[in-house]
CSV table of C-alpha atoms in Angstrom, one decimal:
chain,number,residue,atom,x,y,z
A,122,LEU,CA,-10.7,39.4,-18.9
A,123,ARG,CA,-10.4,41.4,-15.7
A,124,PRO,CA,-10.4,40.3,-12.1
A,125,ARG,CA,-13.6,40.8,-10.2
A,126,ALA,CA,-14.4,41.0,-6.5
A,127,PRO,CA,-15.2,37.4,-5.3
A,128,ARG,CA,-18.7,36.9,-4.0
A,129,PRO,CA,-19.7,33.8,-2.0
A,130,ALA,CA,-21.8,31.4,-4.0
A,131,VAL,CA,-25.0,30.5,-2.3
A,132,ARG,CA,-26.4,27.1,-3.3
A,133,PRO,CA,-30.0,27.2,-4.4
A,134,GLU,CA,-32.4,25.0,-2.4
A,135,GLY,CA,-33.6,21.7,-3.8
A,136,GLU,CA,-32.5,19.5,-6.7
A,137,LEU,CA,-30.3,21.2,-9.2
A,138,SER,CA,-30.1,20.7,-13.0
A,139,PHE,CA,-26.4,21.5,-13.0
A,140,ASP,CA,-23.2,20.4,-11.2
A,141,TRP,CA,-23.0,22.6,-8.1
A,142,ALA,CA,-19.4,21.5,-7.5
A,143,ALA,CA,-18.4,23.1,-10.8
A,144,VAL,CA,-19.8,26.4,-9.8
A,145,ALA,CA,-16.9,27.1,-7.3
A,146,GLU,CA,-14.3,26.2,-10.0
A,147,VAL,CA,-15.9,28.4,-12.6
A,148,ARG,CA,-16.3,31.3,-10.2
A,149,ALA,CA,-12.6,31.1,-9.2
A,150,GLN,CA,-11.6,31.4,-12.9
A,151,LEU,CA,-14.0,34.3,-13.3
A,152,ASP,CA,-12.8,36.1,-10.2
A,153,ARG,CA,-9.1,35.6,-11.0
A,154,PRO,CA,-8.8,35.0,-14.8
A,155,ASP,CA,-5.4,33.9,-16.2
A,156,PRO,CA,-4.2,36.7,-18.4
A,157,ALA,CA,-2.5,34.1,-20.7
A,158,TRP,CA,-6.0,32.7,-21.5
A,159,ALA,CA,-7.3,35.9,-22.8
A,160,ARG,CA,-4.1,36.5,-24.9
A,161,SER,CA,-4.4,33.0,-26.4
A,162,LEU,CA,-7.8,33.8,-27.9
A,163,GLY,CA,-6.0,35.5,-30.8
A,164,ASP,CA,-4.4,32.1,-31.6
A,165,ILE,CA,-7.8,30.5,-32.5
A,166,THR,CA,-7.9,30.1,-36.3
A,167,ALA,CA,-11.3,28.4,-36.7
A,168,GLU,CA,-14.5,30.3,-37.5
A,169,THR,CA,-16.1,30.9,-34.2
A,170,LEU,CA,-19.7,31.7,-33.3
A,171,ALA,CA,-20.3,33.5,-29.9
A,172,VAL,CA,-23.9,33.5,-28.8
A,173,ALA,CA,-24.9,36.1,-26.2
A,174,GLY,CA,-28.2,36.2,-24.3
A,175,GLY,CA,-28.7,40.0,-24.3
A,176,PRO,CA,-29.6,42.1,-21.3
A,177,GLY,CA,-31.5,39.3,-19.6
A,178,SER,CA,-28.3,37.4,-19.1
A,179,HIS,CA,-26.3,37.7,-15.9
A,180,VAL,CA,-23.1,37.7,-18.0
A,181,PRO,CA,-22.1,41.2,-18.9
A,182,GLN,CA,-22.6,41.5,-22.6
A,183,ALA,CA,-19.7,43.8,-23.0
A,184,ASP,CA,-17.5,41.0,-21.7
A,185,ILE,CA,-18.8,38.6,-24.3
A,186,ALA,CA,-18.2,41.2,-27.0
A,187,ALA,CA,-14.7,41.8,-25.7
A,188,LEU,CA,-13.9,38.0,-25.8
A,189,ALA,CA,-15.4,37.7,-29.3
A,190,ASP,CA,-13.3,40.6,-30.5
A,191,ARG,CA,-10.1,38.8,-29.5
A,192,VAL,CA,-10.9,35.8,-31.7
A,193,PRO,CA,-9.9,36.7,-35.3
A,194,ARG,CA,-12.7,34.9,-37.1
A,195,ALA,CA,-15.4,35.2,-34.5
A,196,ARG,CA,-18.9,36.5,-35.1
A,197,LEU,CA,-21.0,37.6,-32.1
A,198,VAL,CA,-24.8,37.1,-32.3
A,199,THR,CA,-27.2,38.2,-29.6
A,200,VAL,CA,-30.4,36.2,-29.0
A,201,PRO,CA,-32.3,38.2,-26.4
A,202,ALA,CA,-33.2,35.2,-24.3
A,203,GLY,CA,-31.1,35.5,-21.1
A,204,HIS,CA,-28.2,33.3,-20.1
A,205,LEU,CA,-29.7,29.9,-21.1
A,206,VAL,CA,-30.4,30.9,-24.7
A,207,HIS,CA,-30.6,27.3,-25.9
A,208,ARG,CA,-33.2,26.4,-23.3
A,209,THR,CA,-35.2,29.6,-23.2
A,210,SER,CA,-35.4,30.1,-26.9
A,211,PRO,CA,-34.4,26.9,-28.6
A,212,ARG,CA,-35.8,27.8,-32.0
A,213,ALA,CA,-34.0,31.2,-32.1
A,214,PHE,CA,-30.8,29.4,-30.9
A,215,LEU,CA,-31.0,26.8,-33.7
A,216,ASP,CA,-31.8,29.5,-36.2
A,217,VAL,CA,-28.4,31.0,-35.4
A,218,VAL,CA,-26.3,27.9,-34.8
A,219,LEU,CA,-27.5,25.5,-37.5
A,220,PRO,CA,-26.6,27.8,-40.5
A,221,PHE,CA,-23.2,28.5,-38.9
A,222,LEU,CA,-22.6,24.7,-38.5
A,223,ARG,CA,-23.8,24.0,-42.1
A,224,ARG,CA,-21.5,26.5,-43.6
A,225,GLY,CA,-18.6,24.9,-41.7
A,226,ALA,CA,-19.6,21.4,-42.6
A,227,ALA,CA,-19.9,22.3,-46.3
A,228,GLY,CA,-16.1,22.9,-46.4
A,229,CYS,CA,-15.2,19.6,-44.7
A,230,VAL,CA,-13.9,16.7,-46.6
A,231,ALA,CA,-14.8,13.2,-45.3
A,232,PRO,CA,-11.8,11.0,-44.7
A,233,ASP,CA,-11.3,8.2,-47.2
A,234,PRO,CA,-12.5,5.0,-45.4
A,235,SER,CA,-10.1,2.9,-47.5
A,236,GLY,CA,-7.1,4.6,-45.8
């Protein structure tokens, strides 16, 4: 939501489990966020679940809360597992996400296959 001082990205040694080329792109967006993007969060009409990793995450939790506050039907849940919640605590992650998805799916109507 707010610009931050750019810091050079230092590539970790060895084989990576993520796309290092994407890091520069993401960092540029975090360093100089487009104000229109943050304003557009209020246009989201779907129920939204934001999952935060708590104090062990490198992402400032106040920033995640601020983003969730901008989405009208968002709910913020913290799973104290660090940045990679789904990998660090998969059971806790699923305990939060699956009920959210099931509630949403219960309101969906399958399309009529006959057209």
